[in-house]
Coordinates of C-alpha atoms in Angstrom, one line a residue:
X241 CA 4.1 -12.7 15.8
X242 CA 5.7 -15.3 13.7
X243 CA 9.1 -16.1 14.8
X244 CA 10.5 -16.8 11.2
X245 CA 10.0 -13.4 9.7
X246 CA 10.6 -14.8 6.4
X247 CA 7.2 -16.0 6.2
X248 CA 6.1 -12.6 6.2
X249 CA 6.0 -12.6 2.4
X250 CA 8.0 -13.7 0.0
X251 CA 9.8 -10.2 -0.6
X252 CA 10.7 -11.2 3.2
X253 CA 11.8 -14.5 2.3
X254 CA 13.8 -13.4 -0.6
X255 CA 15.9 -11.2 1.4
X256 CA 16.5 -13.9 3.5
X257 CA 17.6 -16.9 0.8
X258 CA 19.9 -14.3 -1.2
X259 CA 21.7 -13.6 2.3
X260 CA 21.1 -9.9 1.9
X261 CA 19.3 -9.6 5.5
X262 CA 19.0 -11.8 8.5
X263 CA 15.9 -10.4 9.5
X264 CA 17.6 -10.5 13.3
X265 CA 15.2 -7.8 15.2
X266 CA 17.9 -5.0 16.1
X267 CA 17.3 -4.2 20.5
X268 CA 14.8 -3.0 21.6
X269 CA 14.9 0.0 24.0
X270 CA 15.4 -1.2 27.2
X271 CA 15.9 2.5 29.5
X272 CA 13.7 5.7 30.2
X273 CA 15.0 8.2 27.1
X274 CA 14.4 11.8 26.0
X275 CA 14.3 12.7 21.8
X276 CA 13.5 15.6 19.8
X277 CA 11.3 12.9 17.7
X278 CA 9.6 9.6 18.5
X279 CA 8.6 7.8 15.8
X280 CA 5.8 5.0 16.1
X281 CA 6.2 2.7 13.8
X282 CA 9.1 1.2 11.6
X283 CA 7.5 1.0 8.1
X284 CA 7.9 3.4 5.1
X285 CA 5.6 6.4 6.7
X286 CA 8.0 6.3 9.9
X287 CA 11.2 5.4 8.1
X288 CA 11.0 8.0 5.0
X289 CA 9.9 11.0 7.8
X290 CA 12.9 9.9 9.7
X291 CA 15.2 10.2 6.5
X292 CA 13.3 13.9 5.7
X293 CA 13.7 15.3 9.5
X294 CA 17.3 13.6 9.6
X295 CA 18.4 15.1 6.3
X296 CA 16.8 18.7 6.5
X297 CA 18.4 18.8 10.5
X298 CA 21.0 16.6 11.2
X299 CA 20.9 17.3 14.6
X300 CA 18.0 16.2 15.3
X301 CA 17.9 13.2 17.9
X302 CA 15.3 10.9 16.1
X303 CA 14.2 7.4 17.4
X304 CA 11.9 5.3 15.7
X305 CA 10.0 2.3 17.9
X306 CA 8.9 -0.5 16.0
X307 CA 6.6 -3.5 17.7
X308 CA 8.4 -6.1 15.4
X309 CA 11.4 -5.8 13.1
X310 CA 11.1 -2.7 10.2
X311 CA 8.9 -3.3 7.5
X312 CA 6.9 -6.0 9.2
X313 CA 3.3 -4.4 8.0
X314 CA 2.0 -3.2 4.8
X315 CA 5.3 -2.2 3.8
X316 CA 6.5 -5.3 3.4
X317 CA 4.0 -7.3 2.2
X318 CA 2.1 -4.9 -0.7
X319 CA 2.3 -5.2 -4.4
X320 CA 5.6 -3.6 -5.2
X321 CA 3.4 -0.6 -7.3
X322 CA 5.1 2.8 -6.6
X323 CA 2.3 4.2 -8.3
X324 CA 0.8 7.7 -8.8
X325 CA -2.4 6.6 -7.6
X326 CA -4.5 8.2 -4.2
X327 CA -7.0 6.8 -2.5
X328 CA -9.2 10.0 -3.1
X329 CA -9.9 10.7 -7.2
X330 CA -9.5 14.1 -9.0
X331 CA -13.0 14.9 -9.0
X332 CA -13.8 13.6 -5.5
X333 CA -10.7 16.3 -4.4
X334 CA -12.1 18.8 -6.3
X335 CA -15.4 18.4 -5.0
X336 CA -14.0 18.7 -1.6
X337 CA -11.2 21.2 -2.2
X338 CA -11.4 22.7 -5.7
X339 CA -9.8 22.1 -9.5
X340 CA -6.5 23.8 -8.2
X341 CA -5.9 21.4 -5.5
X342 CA -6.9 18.3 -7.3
X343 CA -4.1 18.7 -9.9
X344 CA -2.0 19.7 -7.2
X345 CA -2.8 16.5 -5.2
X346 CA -1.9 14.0 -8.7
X347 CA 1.7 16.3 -9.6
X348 CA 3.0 15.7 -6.1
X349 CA 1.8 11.9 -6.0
X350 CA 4.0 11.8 -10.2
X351 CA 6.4 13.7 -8.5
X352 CA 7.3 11.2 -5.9
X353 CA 7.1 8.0 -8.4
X354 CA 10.3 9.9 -9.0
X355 CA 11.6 10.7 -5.6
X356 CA 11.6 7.1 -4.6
X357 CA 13.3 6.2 -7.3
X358 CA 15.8 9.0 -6.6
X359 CA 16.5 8.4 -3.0
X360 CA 16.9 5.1 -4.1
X361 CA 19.2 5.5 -6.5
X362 CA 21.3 8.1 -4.4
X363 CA 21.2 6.5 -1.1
X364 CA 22.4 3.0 -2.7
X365 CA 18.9 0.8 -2.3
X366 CA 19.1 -1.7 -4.2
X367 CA 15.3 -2.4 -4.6
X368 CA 14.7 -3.6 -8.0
X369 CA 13.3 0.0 -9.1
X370 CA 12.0 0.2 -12.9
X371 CA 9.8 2.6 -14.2
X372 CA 7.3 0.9 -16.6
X373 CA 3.9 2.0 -15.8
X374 CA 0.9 0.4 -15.0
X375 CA -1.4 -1.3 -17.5
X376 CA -5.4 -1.5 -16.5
X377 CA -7.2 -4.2 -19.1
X378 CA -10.5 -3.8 -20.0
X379 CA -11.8 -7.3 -20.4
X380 CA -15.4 -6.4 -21.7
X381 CA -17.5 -3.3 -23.1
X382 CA -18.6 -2.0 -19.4
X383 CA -14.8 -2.2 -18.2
X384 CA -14.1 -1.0 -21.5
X385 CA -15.9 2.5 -20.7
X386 CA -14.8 3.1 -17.4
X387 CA -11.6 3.4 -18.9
X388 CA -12.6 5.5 -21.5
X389 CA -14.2 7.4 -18.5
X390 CA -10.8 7.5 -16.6
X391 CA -8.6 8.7 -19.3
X392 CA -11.3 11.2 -20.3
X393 CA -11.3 12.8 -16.6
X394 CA -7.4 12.5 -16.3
X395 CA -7.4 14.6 -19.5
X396 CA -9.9 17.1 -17.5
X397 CA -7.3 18.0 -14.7
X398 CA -4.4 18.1 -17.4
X399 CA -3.3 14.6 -16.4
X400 CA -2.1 13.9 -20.2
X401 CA -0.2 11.3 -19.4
X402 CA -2.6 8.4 -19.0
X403 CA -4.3 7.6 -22.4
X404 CA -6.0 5.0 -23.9
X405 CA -4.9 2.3 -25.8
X406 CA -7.4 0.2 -28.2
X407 CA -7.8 -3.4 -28.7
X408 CA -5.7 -3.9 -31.9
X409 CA -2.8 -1.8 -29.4
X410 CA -3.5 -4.5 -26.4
X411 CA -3.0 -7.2 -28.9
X412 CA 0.2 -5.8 -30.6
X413 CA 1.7 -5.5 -27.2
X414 CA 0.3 -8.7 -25.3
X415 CA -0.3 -11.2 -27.8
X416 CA -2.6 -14.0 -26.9
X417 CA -2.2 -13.2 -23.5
X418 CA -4.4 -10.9 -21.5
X419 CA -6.4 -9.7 -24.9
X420 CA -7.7 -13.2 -25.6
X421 CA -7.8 -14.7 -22.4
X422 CA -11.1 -16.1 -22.4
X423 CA -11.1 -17.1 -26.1
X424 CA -14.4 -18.7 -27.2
X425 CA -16.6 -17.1 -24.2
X426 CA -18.6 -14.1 -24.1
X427 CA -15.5 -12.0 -22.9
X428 CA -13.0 -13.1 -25.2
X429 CA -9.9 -10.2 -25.6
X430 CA -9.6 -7.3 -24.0
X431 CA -11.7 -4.5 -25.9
X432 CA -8.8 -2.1 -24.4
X433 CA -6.6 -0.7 -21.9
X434 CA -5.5 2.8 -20.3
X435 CA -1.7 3.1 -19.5
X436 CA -0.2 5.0 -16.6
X437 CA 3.4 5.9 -17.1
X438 CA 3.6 6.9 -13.4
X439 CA 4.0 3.7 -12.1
X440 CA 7.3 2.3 -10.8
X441 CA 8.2 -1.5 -9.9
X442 CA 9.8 -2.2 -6.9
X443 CA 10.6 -5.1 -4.2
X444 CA 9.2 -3.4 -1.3
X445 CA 11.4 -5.9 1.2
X446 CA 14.5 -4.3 -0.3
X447 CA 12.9 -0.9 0.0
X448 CA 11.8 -0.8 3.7
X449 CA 14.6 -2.9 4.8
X450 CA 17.0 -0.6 3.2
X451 CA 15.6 2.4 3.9
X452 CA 16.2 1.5 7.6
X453 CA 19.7 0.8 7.1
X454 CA 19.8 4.2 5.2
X455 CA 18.2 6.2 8.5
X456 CA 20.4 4.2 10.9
X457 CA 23.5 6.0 8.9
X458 CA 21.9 9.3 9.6
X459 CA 22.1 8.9 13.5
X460 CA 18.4 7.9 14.0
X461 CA 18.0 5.4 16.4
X462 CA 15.6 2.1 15.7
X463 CA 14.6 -0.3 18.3
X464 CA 12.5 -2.7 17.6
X465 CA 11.0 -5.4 19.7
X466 CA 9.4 -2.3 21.4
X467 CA 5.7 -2.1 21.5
X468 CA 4.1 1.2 21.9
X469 CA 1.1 1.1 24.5
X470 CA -0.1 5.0 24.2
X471 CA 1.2 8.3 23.7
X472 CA 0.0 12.1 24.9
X473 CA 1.6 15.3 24.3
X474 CA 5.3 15.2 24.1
X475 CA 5.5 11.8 25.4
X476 CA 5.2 7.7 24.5
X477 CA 5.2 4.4 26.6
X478 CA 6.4 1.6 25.6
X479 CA 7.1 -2.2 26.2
X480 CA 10.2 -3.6 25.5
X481 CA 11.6 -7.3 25.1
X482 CA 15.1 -8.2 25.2
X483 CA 16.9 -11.2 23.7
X484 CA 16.0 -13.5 26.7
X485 CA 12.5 -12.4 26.5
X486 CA 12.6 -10.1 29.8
X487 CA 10.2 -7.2 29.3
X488 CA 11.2 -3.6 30.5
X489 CA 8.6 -0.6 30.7
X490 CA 9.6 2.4 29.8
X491 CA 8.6 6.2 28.5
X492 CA 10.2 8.4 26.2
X493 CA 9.8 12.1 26.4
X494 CA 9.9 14.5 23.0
X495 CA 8.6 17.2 22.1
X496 CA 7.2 15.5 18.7
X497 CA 5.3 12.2 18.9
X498 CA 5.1 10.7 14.8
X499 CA 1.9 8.3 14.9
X500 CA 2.8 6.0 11.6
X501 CA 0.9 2.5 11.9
X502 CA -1.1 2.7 9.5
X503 CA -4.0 -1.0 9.3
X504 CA -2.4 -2.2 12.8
X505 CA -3.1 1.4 14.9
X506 CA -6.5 -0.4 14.6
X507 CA -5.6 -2.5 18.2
X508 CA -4.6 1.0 19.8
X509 CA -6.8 3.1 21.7
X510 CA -5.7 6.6 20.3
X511 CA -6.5 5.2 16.5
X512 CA -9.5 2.4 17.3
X513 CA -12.0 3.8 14.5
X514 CA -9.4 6.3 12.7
X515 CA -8.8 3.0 10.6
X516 CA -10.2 0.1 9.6
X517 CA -7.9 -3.2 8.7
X518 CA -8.6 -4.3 5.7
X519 CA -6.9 -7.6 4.2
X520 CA -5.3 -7.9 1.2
X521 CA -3.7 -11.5 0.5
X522 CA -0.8 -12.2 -2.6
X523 CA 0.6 -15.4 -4.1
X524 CA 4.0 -15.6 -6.1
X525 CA 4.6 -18.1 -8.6
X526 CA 8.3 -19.8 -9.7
X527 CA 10.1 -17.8 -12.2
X528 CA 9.3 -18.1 -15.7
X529 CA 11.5 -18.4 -18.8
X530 CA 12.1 -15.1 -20.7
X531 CA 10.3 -16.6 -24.1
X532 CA 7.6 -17.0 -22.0
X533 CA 7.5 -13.4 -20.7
X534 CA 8.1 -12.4 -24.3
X535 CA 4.6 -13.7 -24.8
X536 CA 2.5 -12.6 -21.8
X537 CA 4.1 -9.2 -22.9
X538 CA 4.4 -7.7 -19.4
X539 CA 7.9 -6.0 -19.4
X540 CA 10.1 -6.0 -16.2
X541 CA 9.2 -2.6 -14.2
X542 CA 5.5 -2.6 -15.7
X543 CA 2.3 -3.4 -13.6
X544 CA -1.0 -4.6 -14.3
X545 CA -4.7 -4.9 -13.0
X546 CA -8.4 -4.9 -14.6
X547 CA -11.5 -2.5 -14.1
X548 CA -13.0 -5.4 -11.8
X549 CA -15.0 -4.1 -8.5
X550 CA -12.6 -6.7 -7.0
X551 CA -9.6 -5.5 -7.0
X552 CA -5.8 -7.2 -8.3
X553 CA -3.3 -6.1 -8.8
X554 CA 0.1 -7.9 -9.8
X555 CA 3.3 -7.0 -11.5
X556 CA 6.4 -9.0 -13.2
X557 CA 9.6 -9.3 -10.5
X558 CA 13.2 -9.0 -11.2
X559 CA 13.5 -12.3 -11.4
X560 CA 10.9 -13.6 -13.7
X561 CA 8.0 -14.3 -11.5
X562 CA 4.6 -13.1 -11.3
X563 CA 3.8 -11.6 -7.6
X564 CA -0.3 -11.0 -7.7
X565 CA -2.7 -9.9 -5.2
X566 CA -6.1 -8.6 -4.6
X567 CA -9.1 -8.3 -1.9
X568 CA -11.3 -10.8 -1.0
X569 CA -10.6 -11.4 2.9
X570 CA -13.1 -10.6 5.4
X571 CA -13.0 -7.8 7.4
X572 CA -12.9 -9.1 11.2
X573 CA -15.1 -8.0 14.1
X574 CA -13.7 -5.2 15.9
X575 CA -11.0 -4.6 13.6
X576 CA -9.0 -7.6 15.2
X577 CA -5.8 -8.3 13.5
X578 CA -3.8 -11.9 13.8
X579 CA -1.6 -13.8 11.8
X580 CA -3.8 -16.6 11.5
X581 CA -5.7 -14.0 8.9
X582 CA -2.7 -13.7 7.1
X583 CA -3.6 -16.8 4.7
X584 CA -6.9 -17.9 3.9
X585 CA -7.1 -20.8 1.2
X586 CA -10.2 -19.5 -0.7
X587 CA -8.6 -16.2 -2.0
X588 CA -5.5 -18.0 -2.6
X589 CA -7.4 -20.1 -5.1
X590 CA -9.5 -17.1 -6.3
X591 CA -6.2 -15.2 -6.9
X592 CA -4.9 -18.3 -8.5
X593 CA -7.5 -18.6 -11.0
X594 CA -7.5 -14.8 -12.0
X595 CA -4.1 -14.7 -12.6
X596 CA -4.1 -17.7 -15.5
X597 CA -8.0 -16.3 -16.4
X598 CA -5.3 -12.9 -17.4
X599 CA -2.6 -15.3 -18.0
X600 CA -3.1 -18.6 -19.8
X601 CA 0.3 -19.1 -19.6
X602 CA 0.8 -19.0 -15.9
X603 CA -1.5 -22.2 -15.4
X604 CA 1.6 -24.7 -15.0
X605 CA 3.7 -22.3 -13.2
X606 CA 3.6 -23.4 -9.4
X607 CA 2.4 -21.1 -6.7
X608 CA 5.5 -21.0 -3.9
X609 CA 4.2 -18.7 -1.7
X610 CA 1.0 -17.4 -0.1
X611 CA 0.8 -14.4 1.9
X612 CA -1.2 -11.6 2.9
X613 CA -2.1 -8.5 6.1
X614 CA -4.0 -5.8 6.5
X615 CA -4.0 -2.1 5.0
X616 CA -5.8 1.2 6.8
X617 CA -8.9 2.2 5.6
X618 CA -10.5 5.7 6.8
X619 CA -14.1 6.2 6.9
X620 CA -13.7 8.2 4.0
X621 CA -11.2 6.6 2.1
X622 CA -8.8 9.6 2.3
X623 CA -5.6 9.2 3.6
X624 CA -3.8 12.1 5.7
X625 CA -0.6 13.3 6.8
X626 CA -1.5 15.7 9.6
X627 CA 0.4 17.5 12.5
X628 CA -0.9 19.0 15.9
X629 CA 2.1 22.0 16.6
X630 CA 0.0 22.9 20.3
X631 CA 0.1 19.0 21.2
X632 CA 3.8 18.2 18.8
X633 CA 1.6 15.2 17.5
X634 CA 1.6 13.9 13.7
X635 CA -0.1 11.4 12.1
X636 CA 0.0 9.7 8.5
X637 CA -1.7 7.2 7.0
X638 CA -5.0 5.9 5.7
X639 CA -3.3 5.1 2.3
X640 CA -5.9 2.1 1.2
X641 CA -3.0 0.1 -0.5
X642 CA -1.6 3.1 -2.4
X643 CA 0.6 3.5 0.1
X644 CA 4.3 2.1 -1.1
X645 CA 4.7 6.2 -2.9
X646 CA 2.2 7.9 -0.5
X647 CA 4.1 7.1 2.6
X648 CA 7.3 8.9 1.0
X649 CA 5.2 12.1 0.1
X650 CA 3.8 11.8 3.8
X651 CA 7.7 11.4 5.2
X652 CA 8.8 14.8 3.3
X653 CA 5.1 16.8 4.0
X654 CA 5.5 15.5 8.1
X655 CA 8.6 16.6 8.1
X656 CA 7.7 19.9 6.4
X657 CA 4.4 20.4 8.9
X658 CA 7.4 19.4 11.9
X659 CA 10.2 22.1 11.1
X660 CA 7.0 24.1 10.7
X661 CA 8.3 25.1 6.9
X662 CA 5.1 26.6 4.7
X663 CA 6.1 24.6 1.3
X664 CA 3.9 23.5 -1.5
X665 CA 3.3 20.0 0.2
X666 CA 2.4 21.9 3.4
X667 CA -0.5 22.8 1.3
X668 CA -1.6 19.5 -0.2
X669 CA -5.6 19.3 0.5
X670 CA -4.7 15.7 2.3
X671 CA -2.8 17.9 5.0
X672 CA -4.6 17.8 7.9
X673 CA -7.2 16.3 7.0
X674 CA -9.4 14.3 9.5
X675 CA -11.7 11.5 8.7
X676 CA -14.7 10.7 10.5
X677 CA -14.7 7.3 12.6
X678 CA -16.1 3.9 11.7
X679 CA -19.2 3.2 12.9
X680 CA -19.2 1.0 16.2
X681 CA -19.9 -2.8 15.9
X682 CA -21.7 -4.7 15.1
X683 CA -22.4 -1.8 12.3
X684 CA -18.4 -2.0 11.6
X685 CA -18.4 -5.7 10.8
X686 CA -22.2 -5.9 8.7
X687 CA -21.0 -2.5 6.8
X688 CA -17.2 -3.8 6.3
X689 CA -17.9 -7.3 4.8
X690 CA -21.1 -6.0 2.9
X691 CA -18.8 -3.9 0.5
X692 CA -16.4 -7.4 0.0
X693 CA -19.7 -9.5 -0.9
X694 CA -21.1 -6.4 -2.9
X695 CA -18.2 -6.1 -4.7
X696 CA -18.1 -9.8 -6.1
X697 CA -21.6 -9.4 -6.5
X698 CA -20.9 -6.2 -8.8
X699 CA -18.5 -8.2 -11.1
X700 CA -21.0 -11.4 -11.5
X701 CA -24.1 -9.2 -12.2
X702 CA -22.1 -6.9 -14.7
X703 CA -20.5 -10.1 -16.8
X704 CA -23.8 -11.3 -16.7
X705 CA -26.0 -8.1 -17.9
X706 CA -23.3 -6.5 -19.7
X707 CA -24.4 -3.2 -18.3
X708 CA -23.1 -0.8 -15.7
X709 CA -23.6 -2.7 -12.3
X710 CA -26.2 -1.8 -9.6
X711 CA -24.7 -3.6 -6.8
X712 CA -21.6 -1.1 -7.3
X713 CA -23.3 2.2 -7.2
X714 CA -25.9 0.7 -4.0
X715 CA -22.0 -0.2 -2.4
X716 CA -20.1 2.5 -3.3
X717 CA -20.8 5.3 0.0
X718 CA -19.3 1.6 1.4
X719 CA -16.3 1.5 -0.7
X720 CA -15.1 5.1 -1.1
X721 CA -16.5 5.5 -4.4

């Protein structure tokens, strides 16, 4: 646990050097206590059920336990995409759960681009919310016709808004940017791009950070410095550390345990092989000047990727930089987690030299910070939001980095499933949903970094053949595809 939380990321450290949070870990619970809800976990899947539970039943007495300070995980290190996205696609939900579901499943994910950006707006969260979609560049003809591909299945489950936009439309909008980024090679301009309106930037720091403040204001309690070390029915222990370091054991009895710890539930017994950690690492360059913005094209609230196995993912921040991220990290064996995997110099530079390969005009721009942590992965690469009434136990999570929106549609469906309320989220096909575990090691650990490797195999062998790659389709049972 670093002790200068603004090396988290630098949405962390930006809090900090504006003087808009301390980051001073708020007590920890240091007595035996009874609630109606204990929450595990203090990022946006705790926090945004505590807002729902807190809002719907203000009497409800509501404490949230957090291992470090609010927002220390995934929440507070992602990519700032509020998207519409979901770790399972239409067709793999309607294969599963049928047509009427599936297009149920992608209006409430919309829908809640929205709500966050509503809450926000209402409850006074200042966190740099813009609604500007998401742009996905295809950079040669096989990217090219997956996008075709995923505009043409949108349009099958009545998902009109995502279209397709051509090459001589990528060039009108981004110039000499990302359409002729490799001018003179084999992949020279992008031969298209599909467009997402349903995308929202945000500073996910600000959100987490705020959205704690928010929830405090209600009359839920948050302790943090208070590491959970299992739960049963109706009832948590815990480890607490005060101030001067002196550690107190407690338990707290409710009648509703919330499970919400998404990668890190990896270290604790109850999730072991629910999840697996997966790393996702970011860098964030100095601002740029506005004329140079007005080249690249990208517009403040928009986000951006490519149809690479790969996957980055980056967007343009409030105040002119470029925040960018992607896989690449190695999985490690059995599922250990440690800030020492936070930062790992060869993504860095890989991440560095896709962003000015996108961007030629980021090349003198200086990287100021690196960062990175890990994000759950189920089995099946479908993330849940699931509640046991007999046992009063829920659980959320499994998001696979989409989780910055997810985790607010699992907060209002949690809280739904809690009050035991039969609402149109309470029948969302992720609802109780169960994924089967991980294999054991060493089958964890060969499986796990055989879908990285495969995956940067995948992009080499397709820029190579031009053609559809066969690594992909031999990795995909590997890779939720």
């Amino acid at each position: 646990m670093p002790t200068d939380h603004r090396q988290l990321s630098f949405w962390f450290d930006s809090l900090a050097e504006s003087g808009i949070d301390t980051l001073v870990p708020r007590p920890g619970l240091g007595r035996d206590a009874r609630y109606d809800v204990c929450i595990v976990g203090g990022g946006l899947t705790g926090l945004w059920t505590a807002y729902y539970l807190a809002k719907a039943d203000p009497s409800l007495r509501i404490a949230v336990l957090e291992k470090h300070i609010a927002g220390f995980g995934a929440s507070g290190r992602n990519g700032g995409w509020c998207s519409a996205l979901f770790p399972r696609s239409a067709a793999s939900l309607e294969r599963t759960h049928g047509r009427d579901a599936a297009i149920a499943m992608r209006r409430a994910m919309v829908d809640t681009v929205d709500e966050v950006g509503r809450v926000a707006a209402s409850e006074g969260i200042d966190c740099d919310y813009v609604k500007g979609g998401t742009v996905a560049f295809a950079r040669d003809a096989v990217q090219d016709s997956a996008a075709r591909a995923e505009v043409a299945e949108a349009r099958e489950f009545g998902v009109d808004e995502l279209v397709y936009w051509d090459a001589a439309t990528v060039r009108s909008r981004f110039g000499a940017t990302a359409a002729a980024a490799s001018a003179g090679t084999e992949r020279a301009g992008a031969s298209g791009a599909s467009f997402d309106p349903a995308c929202a930037r945000v500073q996910p720091a600000k959100l987490v950070r705020g959205l704690a403040k928010v929830v405090e204001e209600l009359g839920v309690d948050i302790f943090e410095n208070t590491e959970v070390d299992d739960w049963a029915a109706h009832k948590v222990r815990f480890t607490s550390t005060d101030a001067a370091g002196e550690a107190f054991d407690g338990t707290v009895i409710a009648p509703t345990v919330v499970i919400a710890v998404e990668g890190y539930g990896a270290g604790l017994p109850r999730v072991g092989r629910r999840v697996l950690p997966l790393y996702s690492l970011m860098i964030a360059t100095e601002p740029l000047p506005d004329a140079v913005w007005d080249e690249i094209g990208i517009e403040h609230g928009q986000t951006f990727t490519d149809y690479r196995h790969l996957l980055v993912y980056g967007q343009r921040t409030a105040d002119n930089r470029f925040a960018f991220g992607g896989r690449g990290a190695r999985y490690h064996w059995g599922s250990r987690i440690s800030p020492d995997y936070d930062r790992v110099d060869r993504v860095f530079t890989h991440l560095r030299d896709t962003l000015v390969d996108l961007f030629p005009q980021a090349a003198e721009a200086q990287v100021t910070h690196r960062w990175g942590g890990p994000l759950g992965v189920p089995r099946d690469w479908h993330a849940t939001a699931s509640f046991n009434p007999r046992t009063g136990v829920a659980f959320a999570g499994g998001y696979v980095g989409d989780g910055l929106s997810t985790t607010n549609l699992a907060g209002r469906t949690l809280s739904d499933l809690i009050r035991e309320e039969t609402t149109d989220l309470t029948g969302l096909p992720w609802v109780n949903h169960r994924s089967p575990l991980w294999e054991p090691e060493p089958l964890r650990f060969v499986g796990a970094n055989l879908g990285l490797v495969g995956m940067e195999v995948a992009d080499i062998e397709q820029r190579t053949t031009r053609r559809p790659s066969l690594a992909a389709r031999l990795i995909a049972p590997l890779t939720g595809h």
